Each structure stands twice: as C-alpha cells, then as structure tokens.
Short mmCIF file of C-alpha atoms and ligand atoms in Angstrom, two decimals:
data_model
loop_
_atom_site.label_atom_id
_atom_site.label_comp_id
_atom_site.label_asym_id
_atom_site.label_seq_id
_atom_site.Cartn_x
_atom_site.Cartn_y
_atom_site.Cartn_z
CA UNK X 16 -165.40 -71.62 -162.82
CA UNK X 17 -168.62 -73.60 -162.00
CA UNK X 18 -169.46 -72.34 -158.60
CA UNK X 19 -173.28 -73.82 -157.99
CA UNK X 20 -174.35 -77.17 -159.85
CA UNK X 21 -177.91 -78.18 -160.40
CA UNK X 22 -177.71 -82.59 -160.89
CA UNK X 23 -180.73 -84.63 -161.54
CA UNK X 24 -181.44 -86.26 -157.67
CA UNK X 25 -178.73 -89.21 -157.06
CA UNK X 26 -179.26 -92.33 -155.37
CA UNK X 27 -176.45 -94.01 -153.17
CA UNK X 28 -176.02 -97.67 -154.77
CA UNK X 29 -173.93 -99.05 -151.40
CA UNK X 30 -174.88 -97.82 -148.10
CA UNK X 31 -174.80 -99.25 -144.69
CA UNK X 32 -178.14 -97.75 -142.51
CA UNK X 33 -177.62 -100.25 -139.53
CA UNK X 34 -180.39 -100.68 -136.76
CA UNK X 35 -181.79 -99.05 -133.89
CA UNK X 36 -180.17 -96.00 -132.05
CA UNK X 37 -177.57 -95.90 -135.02
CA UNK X 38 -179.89 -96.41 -137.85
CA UNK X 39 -182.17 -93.25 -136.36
CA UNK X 40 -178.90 -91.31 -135.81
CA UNK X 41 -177.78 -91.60 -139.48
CA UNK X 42 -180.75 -92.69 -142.12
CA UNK X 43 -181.40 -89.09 -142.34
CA UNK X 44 -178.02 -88.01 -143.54
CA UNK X 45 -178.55 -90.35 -146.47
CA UNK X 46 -182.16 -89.18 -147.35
CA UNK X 47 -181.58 -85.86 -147.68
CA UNK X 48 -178.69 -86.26 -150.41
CA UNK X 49 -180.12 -89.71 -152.26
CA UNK X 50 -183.55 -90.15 -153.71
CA UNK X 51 -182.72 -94.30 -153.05
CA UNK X 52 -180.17 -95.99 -151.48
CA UNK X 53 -178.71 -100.06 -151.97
CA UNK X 54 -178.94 -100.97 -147.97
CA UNK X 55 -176.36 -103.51 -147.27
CA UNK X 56 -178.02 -106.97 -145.59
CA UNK X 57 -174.93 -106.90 -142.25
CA UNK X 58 -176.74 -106.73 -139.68
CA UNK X 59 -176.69 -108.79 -136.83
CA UNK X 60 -177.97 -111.51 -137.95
CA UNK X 61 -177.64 -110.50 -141.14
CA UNK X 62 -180.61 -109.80 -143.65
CA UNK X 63 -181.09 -113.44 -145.13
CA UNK X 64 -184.94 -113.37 -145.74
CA UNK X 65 -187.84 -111.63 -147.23
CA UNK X 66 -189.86 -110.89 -144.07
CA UNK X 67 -186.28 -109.71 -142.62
CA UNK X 68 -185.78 -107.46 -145.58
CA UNK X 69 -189.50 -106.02 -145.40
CA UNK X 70 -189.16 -105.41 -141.62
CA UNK X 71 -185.77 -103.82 -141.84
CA UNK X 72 -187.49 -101.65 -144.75
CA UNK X 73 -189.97 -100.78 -142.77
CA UNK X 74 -187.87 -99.45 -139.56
CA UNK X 75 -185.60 -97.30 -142.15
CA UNK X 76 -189.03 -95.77 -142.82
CA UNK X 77 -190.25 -95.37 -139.67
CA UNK X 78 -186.76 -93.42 -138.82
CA UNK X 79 -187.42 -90.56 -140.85
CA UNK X 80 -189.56 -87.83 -140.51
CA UNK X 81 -192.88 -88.41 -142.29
CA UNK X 82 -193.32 -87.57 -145.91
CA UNK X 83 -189.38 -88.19 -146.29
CA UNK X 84 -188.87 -89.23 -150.16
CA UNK X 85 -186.54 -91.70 -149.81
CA UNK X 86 -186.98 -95.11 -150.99
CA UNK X 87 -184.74 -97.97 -149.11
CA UNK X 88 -184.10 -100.63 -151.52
CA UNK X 89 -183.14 -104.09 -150.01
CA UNK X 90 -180.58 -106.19 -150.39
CA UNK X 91 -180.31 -110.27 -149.55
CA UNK X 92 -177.36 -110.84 -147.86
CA UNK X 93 -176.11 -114.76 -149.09
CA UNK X 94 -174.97 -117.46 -147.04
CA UNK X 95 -173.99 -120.83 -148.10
CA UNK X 96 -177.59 -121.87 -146.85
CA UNK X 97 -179.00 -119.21 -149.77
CA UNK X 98 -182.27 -120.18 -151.40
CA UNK X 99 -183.29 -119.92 -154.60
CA UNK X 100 -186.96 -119.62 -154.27
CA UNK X 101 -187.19 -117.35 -151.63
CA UNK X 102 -184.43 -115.15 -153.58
CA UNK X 103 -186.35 -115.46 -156.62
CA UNK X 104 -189.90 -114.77 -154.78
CA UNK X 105 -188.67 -111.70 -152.87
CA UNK X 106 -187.69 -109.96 -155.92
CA UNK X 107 -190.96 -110.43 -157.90
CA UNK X 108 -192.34 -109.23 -154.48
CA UNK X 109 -190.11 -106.02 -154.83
CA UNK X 110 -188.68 -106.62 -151.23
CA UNK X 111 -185.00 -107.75 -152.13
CA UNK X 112 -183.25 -105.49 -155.43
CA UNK X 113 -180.23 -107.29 -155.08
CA UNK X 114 -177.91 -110.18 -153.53
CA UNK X 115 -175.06 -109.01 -151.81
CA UNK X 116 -171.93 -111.31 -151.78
CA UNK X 117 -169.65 -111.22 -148.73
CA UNK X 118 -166.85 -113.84 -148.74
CA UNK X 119 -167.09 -115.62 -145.21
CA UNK X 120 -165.16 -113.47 -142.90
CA UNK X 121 -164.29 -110.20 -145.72
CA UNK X 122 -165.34 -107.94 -143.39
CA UNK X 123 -167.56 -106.26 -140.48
CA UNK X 124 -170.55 -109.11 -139.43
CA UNK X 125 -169.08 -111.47 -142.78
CA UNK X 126 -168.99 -114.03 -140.66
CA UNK X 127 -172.22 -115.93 -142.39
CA UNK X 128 -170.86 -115.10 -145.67
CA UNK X 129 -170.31 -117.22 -148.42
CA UNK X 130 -167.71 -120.10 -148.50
CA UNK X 131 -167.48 -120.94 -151.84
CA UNK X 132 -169.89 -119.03 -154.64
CA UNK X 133 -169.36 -121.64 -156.88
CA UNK X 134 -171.89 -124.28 -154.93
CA UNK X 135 -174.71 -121.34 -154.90
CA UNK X 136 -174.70 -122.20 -158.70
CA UNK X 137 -178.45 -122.85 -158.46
CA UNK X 138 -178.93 -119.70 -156.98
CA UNK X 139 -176.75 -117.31 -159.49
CA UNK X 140 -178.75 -119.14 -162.17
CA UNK X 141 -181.84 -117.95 -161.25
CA UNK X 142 -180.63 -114.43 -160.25
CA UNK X 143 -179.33 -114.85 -163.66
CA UNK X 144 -183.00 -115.81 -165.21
CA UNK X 145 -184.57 -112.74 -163.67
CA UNK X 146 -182.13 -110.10 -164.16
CA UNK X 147 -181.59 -109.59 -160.24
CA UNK X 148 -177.98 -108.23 -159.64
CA UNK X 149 -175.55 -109.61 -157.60
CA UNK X 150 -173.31 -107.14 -155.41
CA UNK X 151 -169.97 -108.31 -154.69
CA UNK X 152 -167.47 -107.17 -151.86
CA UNK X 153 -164.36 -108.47 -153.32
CA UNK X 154 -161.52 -109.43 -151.48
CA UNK X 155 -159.65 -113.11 -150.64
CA UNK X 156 -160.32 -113.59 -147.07
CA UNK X 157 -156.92 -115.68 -147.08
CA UNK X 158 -155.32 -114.07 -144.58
CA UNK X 159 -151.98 -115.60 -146.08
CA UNK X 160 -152.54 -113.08 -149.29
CA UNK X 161 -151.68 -109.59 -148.53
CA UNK X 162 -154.27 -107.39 -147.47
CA UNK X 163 -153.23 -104.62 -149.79
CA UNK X 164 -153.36 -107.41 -153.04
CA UNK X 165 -157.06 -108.85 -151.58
CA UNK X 166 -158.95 -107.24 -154.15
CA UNK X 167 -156.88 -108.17 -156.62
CA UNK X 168 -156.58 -111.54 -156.07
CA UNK X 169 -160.12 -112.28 -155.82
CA UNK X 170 -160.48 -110.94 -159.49
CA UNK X 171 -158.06 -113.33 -160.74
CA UNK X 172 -159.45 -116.37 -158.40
CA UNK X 173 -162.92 -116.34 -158.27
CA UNK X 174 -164.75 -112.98 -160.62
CA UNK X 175 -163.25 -113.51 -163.78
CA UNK X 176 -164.33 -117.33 -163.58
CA UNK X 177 -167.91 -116.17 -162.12
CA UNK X 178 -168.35 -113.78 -165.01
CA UNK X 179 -167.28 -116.36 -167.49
CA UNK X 180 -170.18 -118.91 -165.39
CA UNK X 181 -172.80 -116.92 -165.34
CA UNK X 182 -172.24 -114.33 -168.70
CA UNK X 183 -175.39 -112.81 -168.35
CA UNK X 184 -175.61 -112.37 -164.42
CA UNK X 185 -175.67 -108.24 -163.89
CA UNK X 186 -172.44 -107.80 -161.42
CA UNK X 187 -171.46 -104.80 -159.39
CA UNK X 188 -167.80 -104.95 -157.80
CA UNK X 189 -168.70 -102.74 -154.66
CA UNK X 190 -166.12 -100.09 -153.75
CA UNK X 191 -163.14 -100.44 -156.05
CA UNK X 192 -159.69 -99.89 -154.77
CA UNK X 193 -157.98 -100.75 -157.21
CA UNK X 194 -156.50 -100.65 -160.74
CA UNK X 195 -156.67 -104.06 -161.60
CA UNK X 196 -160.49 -103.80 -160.69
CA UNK X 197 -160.99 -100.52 -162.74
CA UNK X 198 -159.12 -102.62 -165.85
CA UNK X 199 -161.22 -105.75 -164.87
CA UNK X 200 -164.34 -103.77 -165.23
CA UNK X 201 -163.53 -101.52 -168.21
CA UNK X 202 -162.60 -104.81 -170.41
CA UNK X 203 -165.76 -106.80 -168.89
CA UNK X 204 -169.11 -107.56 -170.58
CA UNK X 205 -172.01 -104.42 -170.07
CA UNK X 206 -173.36 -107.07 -166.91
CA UNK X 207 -170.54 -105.84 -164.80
CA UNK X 208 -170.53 -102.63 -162.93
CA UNK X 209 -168.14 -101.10 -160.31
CA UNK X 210 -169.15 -98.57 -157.29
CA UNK X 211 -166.59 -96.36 -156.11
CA UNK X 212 -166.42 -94.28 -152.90
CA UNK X 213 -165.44 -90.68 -152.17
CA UNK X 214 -163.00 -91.80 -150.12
CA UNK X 215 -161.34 -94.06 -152.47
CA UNK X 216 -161.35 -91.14 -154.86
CA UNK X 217 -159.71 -88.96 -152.41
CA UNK X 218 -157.59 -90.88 -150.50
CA UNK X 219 -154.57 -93.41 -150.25
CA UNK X 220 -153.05 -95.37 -147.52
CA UNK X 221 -150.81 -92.93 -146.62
CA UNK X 222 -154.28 -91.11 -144.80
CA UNK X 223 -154.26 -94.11 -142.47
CA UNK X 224 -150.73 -93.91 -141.35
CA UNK X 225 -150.63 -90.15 -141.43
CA UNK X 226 -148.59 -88.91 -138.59
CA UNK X 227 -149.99 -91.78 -136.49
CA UNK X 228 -152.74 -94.60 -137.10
CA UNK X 229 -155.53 -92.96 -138.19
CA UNK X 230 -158.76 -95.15 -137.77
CA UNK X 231 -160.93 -92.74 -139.11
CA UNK X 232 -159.62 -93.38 -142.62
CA UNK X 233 -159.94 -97.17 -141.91
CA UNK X 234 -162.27 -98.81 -144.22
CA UNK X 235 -162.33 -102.08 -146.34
CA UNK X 236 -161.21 -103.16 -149.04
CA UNK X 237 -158.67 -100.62 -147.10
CA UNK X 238 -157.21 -97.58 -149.58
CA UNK X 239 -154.49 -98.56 -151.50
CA UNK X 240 -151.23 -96.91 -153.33
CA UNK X 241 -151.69 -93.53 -155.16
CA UNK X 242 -151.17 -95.35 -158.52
CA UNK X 243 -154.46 -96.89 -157.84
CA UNK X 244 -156.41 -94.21 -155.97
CA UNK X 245 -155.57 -92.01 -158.94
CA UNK X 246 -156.74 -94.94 -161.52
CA UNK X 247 -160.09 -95.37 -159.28
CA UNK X 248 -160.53 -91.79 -159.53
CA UNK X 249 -160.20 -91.64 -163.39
CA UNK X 250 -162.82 -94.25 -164.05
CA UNK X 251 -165.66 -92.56 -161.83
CA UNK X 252 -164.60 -89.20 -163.42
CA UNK X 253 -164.03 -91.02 -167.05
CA UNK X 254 -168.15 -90.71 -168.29
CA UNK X 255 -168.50 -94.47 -168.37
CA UNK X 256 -171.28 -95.90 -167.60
CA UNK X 257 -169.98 -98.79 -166.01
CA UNK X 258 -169.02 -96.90 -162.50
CA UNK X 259 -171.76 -95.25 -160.59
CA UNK X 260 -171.94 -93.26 -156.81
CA UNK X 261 -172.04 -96.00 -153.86
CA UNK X 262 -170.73 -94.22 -150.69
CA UNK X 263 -170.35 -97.37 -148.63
CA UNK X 264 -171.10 -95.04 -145.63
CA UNK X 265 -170.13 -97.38 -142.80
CA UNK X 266 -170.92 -95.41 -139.20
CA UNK X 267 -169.50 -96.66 -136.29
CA UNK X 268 -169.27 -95.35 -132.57
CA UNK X 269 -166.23 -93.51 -131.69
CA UNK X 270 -165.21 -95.98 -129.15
CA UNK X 271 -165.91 -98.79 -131.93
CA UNK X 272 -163.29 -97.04 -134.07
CA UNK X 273 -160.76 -95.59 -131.59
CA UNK X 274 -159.99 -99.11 -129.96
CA UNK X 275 -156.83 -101.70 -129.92
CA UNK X 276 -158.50 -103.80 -132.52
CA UNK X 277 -160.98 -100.81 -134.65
CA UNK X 278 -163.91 -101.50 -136.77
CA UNK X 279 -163.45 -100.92 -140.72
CA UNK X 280 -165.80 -98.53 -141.96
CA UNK X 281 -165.75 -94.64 -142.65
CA UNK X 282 -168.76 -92.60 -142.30
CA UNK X 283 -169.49 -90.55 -145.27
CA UNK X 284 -173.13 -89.88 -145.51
CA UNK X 285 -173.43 -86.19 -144.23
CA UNK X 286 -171.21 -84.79 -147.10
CA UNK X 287 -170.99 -87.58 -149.51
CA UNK X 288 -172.39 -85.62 -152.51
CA UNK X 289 -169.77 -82.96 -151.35
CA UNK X 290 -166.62 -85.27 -151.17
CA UNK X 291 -167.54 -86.65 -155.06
CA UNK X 292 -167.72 -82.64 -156.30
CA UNK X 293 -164.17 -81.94 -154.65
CA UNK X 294 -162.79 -85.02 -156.78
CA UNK X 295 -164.57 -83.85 -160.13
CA UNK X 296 -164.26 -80.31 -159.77
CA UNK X 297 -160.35 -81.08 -159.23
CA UNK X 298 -160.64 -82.65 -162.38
CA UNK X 299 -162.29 -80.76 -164.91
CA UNK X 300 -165.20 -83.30 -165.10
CA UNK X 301 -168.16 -81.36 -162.87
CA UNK X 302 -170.16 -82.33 -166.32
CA UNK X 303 -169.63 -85.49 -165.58
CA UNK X 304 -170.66 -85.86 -161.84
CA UNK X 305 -174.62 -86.14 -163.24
CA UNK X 306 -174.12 -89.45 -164.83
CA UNK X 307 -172.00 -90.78 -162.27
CA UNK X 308 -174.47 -90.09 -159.23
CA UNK X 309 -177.64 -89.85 -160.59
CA UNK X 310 -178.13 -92.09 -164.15
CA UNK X 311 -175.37 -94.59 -164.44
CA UNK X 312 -176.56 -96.30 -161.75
CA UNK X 313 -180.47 -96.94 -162.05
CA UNK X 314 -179.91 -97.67 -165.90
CA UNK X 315 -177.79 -101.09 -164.99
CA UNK X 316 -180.21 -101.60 -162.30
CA UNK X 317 -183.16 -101.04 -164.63
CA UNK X 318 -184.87 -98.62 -162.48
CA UNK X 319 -186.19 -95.00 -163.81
CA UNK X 320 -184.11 -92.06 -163.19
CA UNK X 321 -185.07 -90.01 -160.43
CA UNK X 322 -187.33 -86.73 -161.03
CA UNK X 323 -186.14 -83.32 -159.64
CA UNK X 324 -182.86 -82.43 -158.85
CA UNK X 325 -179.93 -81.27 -155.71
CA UNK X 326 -177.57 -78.51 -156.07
CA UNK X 327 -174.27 -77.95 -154.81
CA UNK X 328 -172.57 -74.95 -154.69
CA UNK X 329 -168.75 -73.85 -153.71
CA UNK X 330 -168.59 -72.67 -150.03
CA UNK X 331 -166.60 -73.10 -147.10
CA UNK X 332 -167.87 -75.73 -144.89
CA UNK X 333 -166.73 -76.44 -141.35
CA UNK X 334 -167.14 -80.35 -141.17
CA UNK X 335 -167.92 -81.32 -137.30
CA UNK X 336 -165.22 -83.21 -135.81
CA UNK X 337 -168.29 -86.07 -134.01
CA UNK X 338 -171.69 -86.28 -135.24
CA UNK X 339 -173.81 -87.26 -132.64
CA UNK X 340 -173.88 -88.37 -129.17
CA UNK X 341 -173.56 -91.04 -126.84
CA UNK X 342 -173.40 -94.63 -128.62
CA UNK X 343 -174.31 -92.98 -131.82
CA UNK X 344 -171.21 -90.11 -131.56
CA UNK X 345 -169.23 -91.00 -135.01
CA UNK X 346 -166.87 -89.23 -136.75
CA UNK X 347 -167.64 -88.49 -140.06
CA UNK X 348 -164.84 -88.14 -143.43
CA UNK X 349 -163.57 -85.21 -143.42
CA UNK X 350 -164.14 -84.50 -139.73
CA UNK X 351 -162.88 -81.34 -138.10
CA UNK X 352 -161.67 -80.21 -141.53
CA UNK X 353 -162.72 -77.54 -143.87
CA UNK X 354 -164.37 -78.85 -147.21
CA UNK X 355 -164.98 -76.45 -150.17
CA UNK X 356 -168.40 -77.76 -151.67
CA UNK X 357 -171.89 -77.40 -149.84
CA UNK X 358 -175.02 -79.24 -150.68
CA UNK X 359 -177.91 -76.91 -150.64
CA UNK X 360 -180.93 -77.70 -149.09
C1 NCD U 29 -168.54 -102.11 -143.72
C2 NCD U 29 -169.31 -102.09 -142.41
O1 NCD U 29 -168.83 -101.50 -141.44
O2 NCD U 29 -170.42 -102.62 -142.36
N1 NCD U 29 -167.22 -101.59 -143.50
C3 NCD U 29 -166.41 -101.05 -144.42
O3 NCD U 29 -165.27 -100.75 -144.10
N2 NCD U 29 -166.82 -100.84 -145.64
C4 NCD U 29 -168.54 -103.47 -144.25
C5 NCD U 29 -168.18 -103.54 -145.69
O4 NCD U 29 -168.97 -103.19 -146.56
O5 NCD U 29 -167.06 -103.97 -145.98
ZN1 ZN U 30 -170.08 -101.76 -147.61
#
C-alpha cells in the first residue's frame, strides 16, 4: 500500500478566487496546493477586458504573502459584445490564457453570458488562429430541459456542432458530470479536453438530498446519477490525456449557501489535492494521479510542466466544519468529516 506520494507540482485548470474579503480569505488555499491556477472571469461585472484581467491579476497577487509561487492565469469571460481584437491582443500580451464560455444565465453572475456562440464566429476564429482555448461551462439554460439532462443536451445542441465549426479550436468542457460528456470527449478530436472535479468524482445526487437538502453539496452542472459519477470517475482515473485536475472551487458565505434560494458552488480548495487521492487510491490508479494533476493539463494548454513537486501522504485529517469568519466563514467539501489523505507541507 502506497502510504506517502511524491507528484510533480499540479496546477488547478478551473478555479473561482473571487474579490476582496473573499478572494484574501481563500487565494491562499489554492497556492499552496497548485503551482497555477485557470481563474474564472465571474465577477461582478465580470472580467470582459484586458486591463480588468491585469488588475484582477494583480490583486490575486497582492493577496498572498510575498514570494508566494503561484502564478494566476486569466481568463476572458465572453459576452455577446466579445471582441476579437482585444481577445486576440490580450493573449499575445500574456494577460488573458483563455475564453471562458458561460451560456447567458448557466450559472452564478452568467447573467452577461453568451446568447448564442454561433454569432461570436469572428471571435472563435481568431481564438482558433492563435491557439487560445476556449473553456466551456456546458449546460442548456432552457429551463424547460431538465436540469439533471443540461449537460447533456448542450452536447447534442450546440458542442458537437461548435467542434465540427471550428475543428481546430482547443476546447475544454469544464467540470464533467456526465457520461455522455466523458463519451463526447473520449471520441472527440485531441482539441477537446474535459476538467473534472473531486466532487464529481466522489459524489452523486443522492449527497444533496441526504437525509435533508444539503446545500453544501450544491454545485453546477449539479452531481448527477451514480452511473455517471462512476463513468466521470473512470475517465480522470483512466491515464488519458484528455481529462486533467480543475477543482472548480466555488466559496461562498455560509449565509449565501444556507438560504431559501442557495448559491451553487462547493468549496474545495483547502483539500482538493486530498479529495482527488481518496478517488485514485480507491481505485488502484495512485500512478496515475501525476498525469492527471500535474501534466495533462499544461501539455493541451501548451505551457511547461511545473518544476518541483507536493507530497501527500495517508493520515487522518479532521476537516473543519467553517473555514473562516464573518462574511468570509464557508464551509468547505468534506466539512466536519474525517478524510484519510494529508497534503504535506
Ligand atoms: C460557480 C460559482 O459559484 O462561481 N458555481 C458552481 O457551482 N460551480 C459558477 C460555475 O462555475 O458554474
Ligand atoms: Zn466554475
């Protein structure tokens, strides 16, 4: 039995830092388990040009201790008012890594999203040109189509027709839920990549209805049926190269979750590295957790693998119940549980 692994550093290819008290609450939970992190572009107003990103960048900087070596790297968050030039011109500047898609309305501060990615044609096409990656949160917003079958449906409707558009575009289909998305990807072109949570790896809806609603297990594209938590889970374990580590750590405030109407996100960051080793070490494929967190991911982004390395060994860890205080209090996966995997600092 493998009880201590020694990984090449990882990097976190979906995160959500946020801003202000929350951002200085929770960037360093991220830094000290991923060498870089994909920020997501929702913030309020979202991040929708290159003097936004560079500010934002700067602030995730400026909320870590000094000499922290973590690199933030930026994503453009589209609206149907994207431009191509700027888009273009804050990549070369290396402000923006990526676009990230949001369907108008898919999810939390969505509502600038994208209409219809078919009229930002000019702006895929250039993406296209210069190899920049688009990152796509897939779900129908129809709110006719069930919210279980969102992901699903927006495979069929609009990313097998934008992979056939734009063949060359490099695609990641952020957080897969679902089987359909782990076939999708696996019989897809090498220009489309899937993230996948440790929550999705770990659990299924039954976690929000357990006992009583649970909104701590709330997140979007929500968790589905075991049959696909269990296919989600094979991929990331499977050695391809075509699914890589994004935690889609999503902090909210307590009272933000706990409410009549409660915010989608769960808050992974403090023992995200941890959650992925229960799911591989339950499956044999600890050998495999390496290429999942730490190379899959910057070779489709065309980035250099990270130098030195993070270990985790097997221990019993006490996760807190609340991080934090105030505003910033959040409860964190795995909260008030016991987990079985420590990252050693
Ligand atoms: C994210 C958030 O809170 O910003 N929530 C979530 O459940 N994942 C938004 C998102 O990425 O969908
Ligand atoms: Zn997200």
């Amino acid at each position: 039995m493998t009880d201590r692994l020694t990984i090449r550093r990882p990097d976190d290819w979906h995160v959500h830092l946020r801003d202000g008290a929350m951002l200085a609450a929770v960037a360093g939970w991220t830094a000290r388990q991923f060498a870089r992190a994909i920020v997501m572009p929702n913030l309020t107003p979202p991040v929708t040009t290159i003097a936004a990103a560079a500010a934002y960048r700067d602030r995730i900087i400026a909320a870590l201790p000094a000499g922290t070596a973590f690199t933030p790297l930026m994503t453009c968050y589209l609206t149907d008012a994207a431009d191509a030039d700027e888009i273009a011109r804050g990549h070369g500047e290396g402000v923006f890594t990526a676009c990230k898609l949001y369907p108008a309305h898919a999810t939390t501060n969505s509502a600038h999203g994208v209409t219809d990615i078919f009229a930002l044609a000019p702006v895929l096409e250039r993406m296209q040109a210069i190899g920049m990656p688009l990152l796509v949160h897939g779900e129908v917003t129809d709110r006719e189509v069930d919210i279980f079958d969102r992901e699903a449906v927006f495979i069929d409707r609009t990313l097998t027709p934008l992979v056939k558009a734009f063949p060359a575009l490099k695609i990641v289909l952020e957080h897969i839920t679902t089987a359909e998305a782990v076939a999708f990807v696996n019989d897809a072109p090498d220009t489309v990549a899937a993230t996948i949570t440790p929550q999705h790896m770990l659990i299924n809806r039954n976690a929000i209805f357990d006992g009583g609603i649970r909104p701590h297990a709330y997140c979007l594209p929500v968790a589905k049926r075991e049959v696909h938590r269990a296919a989600v889970r094979a991929a990331a374990t499977s050695g391809s190269p075509k699914f890589f580590l994004g935690t889609d750590s999503a902090p909210h405030g307590v009272a933000r979750k706990e409410a009549a109407c409660g915010c989608a996100g769960i808050f992974n960051a403090p023992i995200a590295l941890e959650s992925y080793a229960i799911a591989f070490d339950e499956d044999g494929a600890l050998d495999r957790l390496e290429g999942f967190a730490s190379e899959h991911g910057p070779r489709f982004y065309g980035l250099p693998l990270n130098d030195g390395t993070v270990t985790l060994e097997r221990a019993t860890v006490a996760v807190p119940a609340v991080i934090g205080e105030g505003d910033t209090a959040v409860v964190p996966f795995h909260g008030g549980e016991t987990i079985g995997w420590r990252l050693v600092d």
